[in-house]
Amino acid sequence: MKESLVLVGNGMAGLRTLEELLKLDADRYDITVFGSEPYPNYNRIMLSPVLASEKTIDDIILNSNEWYAENNITLHSGDAVKEIDRVNRQVISESGKQVQYDRLLLATGSDPFIIPIPGADKDGVLGFRDIADVDTMLDAAKNYKNAVVIGGGLLGLEAANGLMKNGMNVTVVHLLDTLMERQLDKPAADLLQASLRQRGMNFLMQAQTAEILGDERVNAVRFSDGNEIEADLVVMAVGIRPNIELAQKAGIYCDRGIVVNDTMQTYDPKIYSVGECVQHRNVCYGLVAPLFEQARVAANHLALLGIGKYEGSVTSTKLKVTGIDLFSAGEFNEEEGDEVLLMQDPSQNVYKKLVIRDNRIKGAVMFGDTMDGTWYFQLLREGTDISSFRSTILMGQHDLGDAGHGDETRVAALSDDAEICGCNGVCKGDIVNAIQTKGLFTLDDVRAHTKASSSCGSCTGLVESILASTVGEGYSAAPSKQPVCGCTEHSHDEVIQAIHEHELKSMQAARDFLEWKTPDGCATCRPALNYYLLARWPGEYTDDAQSRFINERAHGNIQKDGTYSVVPRMFGGLVTPNELRAIADVCDKFDVPEMKVTGGQRIDMFGIQKEDLPAMWKDLSDAGFVSGHAYGKALRTCKTCAGKNWCRFGTQDSTGLGVKLEDLTWGSWMPHKYKLAVSGCPRNCAEATIKDFGVVCVDSGYELHVGGNGGIKVRVTDFLCKVETEEQVLEYCGAFTQMYREQAHYLERTAPWVERVSLGYIKMHIVDDEANRKELYERFKYGQKFSQIDPWKERAEGQEANEFTPLQIAG
Amino acid sequence: MNNWIQVTDLKEIPKLGSRIVKTAEGDIAIFRTAHDEVFALRDACPHKQGPLSQGIVHGTSVTCPMHNWKIDLASGEALGADEGCTNTYQTKIEEGQVYIQIK
Ligand code: SRM
Ligand SMILES: Cc1cc2nc3c(=O)[nH]c(=O)nc-3n(C[C@H](O)[C@H](O)[C@H](O)COP(=O)(O)OP(=O)(O)OC[C@H]3O[C@@H](n4cnc5c(N)ncnc54)[C@H](O)[C@@H]3O)c2cc1C
Ligand code: SF4
Ligand code: FES
């Protein structure tokens, strides 16, 4: 017999938990859901656009009745649970249904707070919480004229906007002198109030409601100063109270909310709770992003995986009033010692403020131009050191040099056929459509359904903005802790650390120890694990060919027609007539259809059949060539310029130094591709300042630069330090490379890595700490003993022959 | 019918790997899972004909090397949000030898 799971509360948090659970383990439970509202689960957030007549109820249903049926979930809608009998482990509903549970999930949400003043129980006084409230308001708008909204917070303003759109004369009453004081500072609040007033909204600030007047139905509101205004409808939006009555009656420990631990269990471990009814580490949340994180953890536990932990959330807010852009996150009011970055353009109605502490964003408020809100929020959650781009941060992310998109950053203004994801050819309209028709909430969902942002990722910010503007705040921004992939809960850092600390030396050991959810991983985690093991245990761990992407398994780049390309290494770009002759001979012999000089100072031969690769490599190997690793997450090229030997400006032997650097580093596997360059003078013909590690020679020595990138998003290097000898260049290069190899996440190039950990951190470990630098360099050289074995030569001699020979039919 | 053709010794296909069989009707990819199950698919991804034999095998699916579609080895169907299907062929293992059925 299956165990029985009962969910009380058919709302956003509860249903999200079920969805997550079904993904992990669809067969563990017989599931029964009770909901007091007579509807299947709908998107409560979208009640505001429904009230503003921008959407209909049908548009906002998240799980249809068919969905419950397809997943064998019994739904009792319009039937509230009135009692939990913990001794006999059953719930009892209003209509008298009794259902046994092995585990119980409480997701009863919250109720709007109704101020206990005389008259609050009259007709026409209500909160703004559910479909019934919206129906009542829309009805009132047809028959009456004057509406009063008490509360100038997010919900109040959205209600007021909706009623105004339906032709009512609306006054917002607020206790304080600024609107949305929990999300906005005074200047932003003033801008907001001005633009709402312009649209026709009335305000009564610093006003305390004393009484609701009228017979059966409200006809006026009186304030504590004796003033009165006419009102046919009063909406109270002054806050919410976690709905804990049912839990309290059952003797489950509650404070302001139902108290839960990090695995979302109440004091009765059979009973879980998620959503607005919950109090976790003393915080009750009122936005969906944190509730969805809670849902993931609860589902993980209900599926008996037991690895997830909820550790609280930072939230951000946007107002869903069409035409008003407003964003707020974190601690937006500065404390003593904080710094404030401010941009104001009153004529454009734009205001941006960032609160900075220890070079990190602590809070943000934006009005008028919120394009970069998601980016600031990400920097805030990840605690990124912003010193290197602080001077331009207020200009926004595109100012960092997003070569891929130029000024296509105004997502909201883009037309539906604007291409958002260049890699997968996905347009804005496709994304919006998928979000709306398939009910998507997260970046991962959008990636799975549209493939947008699933490749190079440079459009991630754009996709997140589209998500945010399409679903409002319902979208859950990527959690601060990103698992490696769907096979695990663990982040890259956790995996790297575990492999090191627990001496995990095989893929199986790592997956077992870290409780992988799939037996042999997937195409995302296998290459990552293989790399981490290889980098950590050189000489001990045996490379797993089947966990490598085809390019690295076949040691050539697969082309669109299934043939391969061959790029031999030319150290520092130097080449001899004999080598050129050998390459020419090889091309003749194997009928190579096309040759090209690459951007990496060497020669590419295209269109090679896979079966021919080993024979071709043999000829190249005999002529003295080794693999160029043009296909690998590995050391690629070392670009050089003419340098002192020839060039009239050359200050040092840049070509010779380039060859030495490539000699030192070739063959090493990396988290991502890795490129070097040496320029002979600051004219920088080798483009050293957009390489992962670049050297610019000067009269007095060598300037070292790190973290450059010339690809999707151009990033100029950071200056690391200056050294005096070639030996030092080699040592710093080896040490920096090794630090990157040991610490960066798989598929993270040096540019984002340096931005993530900060230049200061790298300098501290490489420049300031000589002992550490030398140890890193030694570890690098030790690892190189095992990686500087030419893979082409090995395969030309017969290794992994199976990879290259097709099967002949025997029988 | 019943046209079983012996193609190889199981040992010649790497675990979680694949080999190509050249046939008159085109390349067929033979996959071997961690538990020594063997599957055969036309070596062409339903997306843009990418060579599935060159992908990474996990569980009973393979990820296409071209644009990362995931294909179910048993049914030839694209998994997840993608839609499409490629031909499958019956396979069997007898005394360590792998056979496929070509009509
Ligand atoms: C062959 C070459 C173009 C050429 O004919 O000049 C080339 C070809 C490819 N590049 Fe490149 N890149 C080549 C130089 C570059 C350069 C220039 C350079 O190195 O100075 C860059 C910009 C510099 C940089 O990396 O910072 C470059 C930035 C990229 C990127 C973007 C990387 C990024 O971090 O933004 C990709 C995509 C990726 O890696 O995900 C890429 C990916 C590719 C791939 C591997 C696409 C693929 O996955 O199939 C192409 C393989 C073609 C093939 O089959 O050989 N290629 N690629 C160049 C080979 C250099 C070499 O000798 O090894
Ligand atoms: C108008 C409006 C706009 C909003 N805008 C945003 C926004 O932009 N961004 C954002 O992040 N959040 C927004 N929110 C908040 C968001 O909707 C809530 O945080 C979220 O819905 C809470 O989910 P929940 O599952 O905890 O509660 P709910 O979604 O309220 O679900 C609880 C359900 O349990 C039912 N229930 C209660 N007691 C019982 C019982 N004893 N038996 C059976 N059923 C019971 C209730 O009727 C309800 O249907 C908005 C809310 C409203 C009302
Ligand atoms: S070689 Fe590089 S720039 Fe050219 S098409 Fe391929 S990936 Fe794009
Ligand atoms: S060809 Fe297979 S994913 Fe595109």
XYZ file of N, CA, C and O in Angstrom, chain A residues 37-99:
252
model
N -11.332 27.245 -1.347
C -11.892 27.972 -2.485
C -12.430 26.979 -3.533
O -11.854 25.916 -3.720
N -13.531 27.359 -4.219
C -14.137 26.416 -5.170
C -13.461 26.403 -6.538
O -14.120 26.336 -7.555
N -12.122 26.497 -6.565
C -11.386 26.527 -7.836
C -10.183 25.603 -7.748
O -9.715 25.302 -6.661
N -9.681 25.182 -8.899
C -8.366 24.537 -8.858
C -7.312 25.617 -8.565
O -7.641 26.792 -8.469
N -6.043 25.224 -8.460
C -5.007 26.194 -8.084
C -4.843 27.262 -9.159
O -4.707 26.960 -10.330
N -4.856 28.511 -8.729
C -4.669 29.595 -9.698
C -3.557 30.523 -9.246
O -3.075 30.433 -8.107
N -3.148 31.403 -10.145
C -2.039 32.308 -9.885
C -2.538 33.564 -9.173
O -2.975 34.517 -9.797
N -2.454 33.519 -7.858
C -3.007 34.592 -7.038
C -2.405 35.959 -7.397
O -3.088 36.983 -7.400
N -1.123 35.936 -7.728
C -0.442 37.173 -8.080
C -1.155 37.918 -9.191
O -1.172 39.129 -9.245
N -1.721 37.138 -10.099
C -2.318 37.724 -11.291
C -3.713 38.277 -11.037
O -4.387 38.718 -11.966
N -4.162 38.246 -9.775
C -5.467 38.847 -9.482
C -5.439 40.334 -9.780
O -6.451 40.912 -10.178
N -4.276 40.953 -9.616
C -4.206 42.398 -9.898
C -4.502 42.686 -11.365
O -5.366 43.511 -11.657
N -3.814 42.037 -12.314
C -4.198 42.251 -13.715
C -5.635 41.830 -14.021
O -6.278 42.433 -14.884
N -6.172 40.830 -13.309
C -7.575 40.465 -13.545
C -8.474 41.621 -13.123
O -9.382 42.030 -13.837
N -8.167 42.189 -11.967
C -8.959 43.318 -11.482
C -8.839 44.506 -12.440
O -9.802 45.231 -12.669
N -7.648 44.666 -13.027
C -7.453 45.780 -13.957
C -7.984 45.438 -15.348
O -7.741 46.170 -16.302
N -8.674 44.293 -15.463
C -9.261 43.822 -16.727
C -8.222 43.583 -17.809
O -8.497 43.713 -18.991
N -7.004 43.260 -17.407
C -5.973 42.934 -18.400
C -5.904 41.426 -18.625
O -5.256 40.950 -19.542
N -6.524 40.679 -17.733
C -6.521 39.215 -17.834
C -7.866 38.682 -17.335
O -8.590 39.390 -16.643
N -8.165 37.408 -17.690
C -9.388 36.803 -17.167
C -9.012 35.681 -16.208
O -7.847 35.254 -16.169
N -9.991 35.186 -15.458
C -9.731 34.104 -14.509
C -9.148 32.886 -15.244
O -8.208 32.250 -14.777
N -9.711 32.584 -16.416
C -9.211 31.420 -17.161
C -7.726 31.534 -17.454
O -7.001 30.546 -17.478
N -7.269 32.767 -17.700
C -5.843 32.959 -18.009
C -4.938 32.564 -16.844
O -3.755 32.336 -17.027
N -5.485 32.619 -15.627
C -4.571 32.511 -14.490
C -4.665 31.167 -13.757
O -4.060 30.984 -12.716
N -5.457 30.235 -14.320
C -5.495 28.903 -13.710
C -4.137 28.223 -13.939
O -3.637 28.179 -15.055
N -3.527 27.732 -12.885
C -2.212 27.095 -13.015
C -2.323 25.585 -13.204
O -1.601 24.991 -13.980
N -3.194 24.962 -12.417
C -3.374 23.518 -12.544
C -4.858 23.263 -12.779
O -5.675 23.523 -11.906
N -5.163 22.773 -13.965
C -6.567 22.554 -14.289
C -7.086 21.307 -13.580
O -6.294 20.504 -13.083
N -8.396 21.130 -13.576
C -8.948 19.917 -12.964
C -8.388 18.661 -13.623
O -8.155 17.658 -12.963
N -8.147 18.746 -14.938
C -7.576 17.584 -15.641
C -6.185 17.253 -15.089
O -5.803 16.101 -14.993
N -5.455 18.286 -14.733
C -4.105 18.048 -14.206
C -4.169 17.169 -12.942
O -3.410 16.232 -12.790
N -5.129 17.493 -12.065
C -5.256 16.686 -10.840
C -5.572 15.240 -11.212
O -5.000 14.304 -10.679
N -6.484 15.089 -12.171
C -6.896 13.737 -12.560
C -5.727 12.961 -13.168
O -5.462 11.811 -12.782
N -5.012 13.630 -14.080
C -3.892 12.946 -14.732
C -2.859 12.474 -13.726
O -2.182 11.476 -13.926
N -2.703 13.218 -12.653
C -1.687 12.841 -11.672
C -2.260 12.056 -10.497
O -1.621 11.920 -9.448
N -3.495 11.561 -10.694
C -4.139 10.752 -9.652
C -4.235 11.454 -8.318
O -4.041 10.847 -7.270
N -4.483 12.749 -8.358
C -4.628 13.492 -7.113
C -6.107 13.742 -6.871
O -6.821 14.201 -7.760
N -6.576 13.399 -5.665
C -7.973 13.636 -5.331
C -8.103 15.061 -4.832
O -7.441 15.445 -3.871
N -8.953 15.853 -5.506
C -9.117 17.246 -5.094
C -10.508 17.460 -4.504
O -11.511 17.160 -5.137
N -10.567 17.969 -3.276
C -11.838 18.405 -2.706
C -11.812 19.911 -2.653
O -11.278 20.501 -1.707
N -12.341 20.559 -3.709
C -12.315 22.020 -3.673
C -13.616 22.512 -3.073
O -14.629 21.823 -3.087
N -13.586 23.712 -2.510
C -14.760 24.265 -1.835
C -15.079 23.524 -0.548
O -16.199 23.538 -0.073
N -14.097 22.866 -0.003
C -14.319 22.104 1.231
C -13.121 22.312 2.160
O -12.056 21.745 1.943
N -13.291 23.140 3.176
C -12.167 23.445 4.074
C -11.983 22.347 5.114
O -12.944 21.694 5.509
N -10.755 22.173 5.526
C -10.498 21.237 6.623
C -10.765 21.972 7.926
O -10.319 23.106 8.114
N -11.539 21.355 8.830
C -11.857 22.085 10.057
C -11.129 21.505 11.253
O -11.040 22.134 12.300
N -10.566 20.303 11.103
C -9.919 19.714 12.271
C -8.828 18.734 11.859
O -8.985 18.008 10.875
N -7.726 18.746 12.618
C -6.698 17.721 12.422
C -6.685 16.851 13.676
O -6.526 17.370 14.781
N -6.889 15.562 13.478
C -6.856 14.636 14.609
C -5.498 13.953 14.577
O -5.275 12.996 13.842
N -4.557 14.481 15.381
C -3.180 14.005 15.264
C -2.997 12.610 15.852
O -2.110 11.873 15.454
N -3.866 12.275 16.825
C -3.742 10.951 17.440
C -4.068 9.863 16.424
O -3.314 8.906 16.245
N -5.176 10.031 15.703
C -5.562 9.028 14.704
C -5.048 9.365 13.317
O -5.407 8.726 12.343
N -4.241 10.386 13.232
C -3.671 10.841 11.968
C -4.714 10.945 10.870
O -4.655 10.265 9.859
N -5.685 11.836 11.098
C -6.640 12.091 10.036
C -7.105 13.537 10.071
O -6.964 14.215 11.078
N -7.590 14.010 8.895
C -8.167 15.346 8.847
C -9.667 15.217 8.610
O -10.132 14.255 8.006
N -10.406 16.203 9.123
C -11.865 16.176 8.978
C -12.299 17.488 8.327
O -11.856 18.567 8.735
N -13.123 17.397 7.284
C -13.483 18.602 6.538
C -14.856 19.111 6.936
O -15.628 18.413 7.593
N -15.157 20.330 6.501
C -16.466 20.952 6.768
C -17.608 20.046 6.341
O -18.605 19.918 7.029
N -17.461 19.401 5.170
C -18.549 18.584 4.654
C -18.569 17.202 5.302
O -19.372 16.368 4.947
N -17.615 16.964 6.222
C -17.628 15.716 6.967
C -16.702 14.634 6.429
O -16.711 13.507 6.919
N -15.875 14.941 5.423
C -14.958 13.923 4.916
C -13.847 13.682 5.928
O -13.328 14.622 6.527
N -13.492 12.411 6.080
C -12.365 12.079 6.955
C -11.303 11.390 6.119
O -11.582 10.419 5.455
N -10.110 11.896 6.151
C -9.046 11.269 5.363
C -7.828 11.025 6.242
O -7.360 11.911 6.952
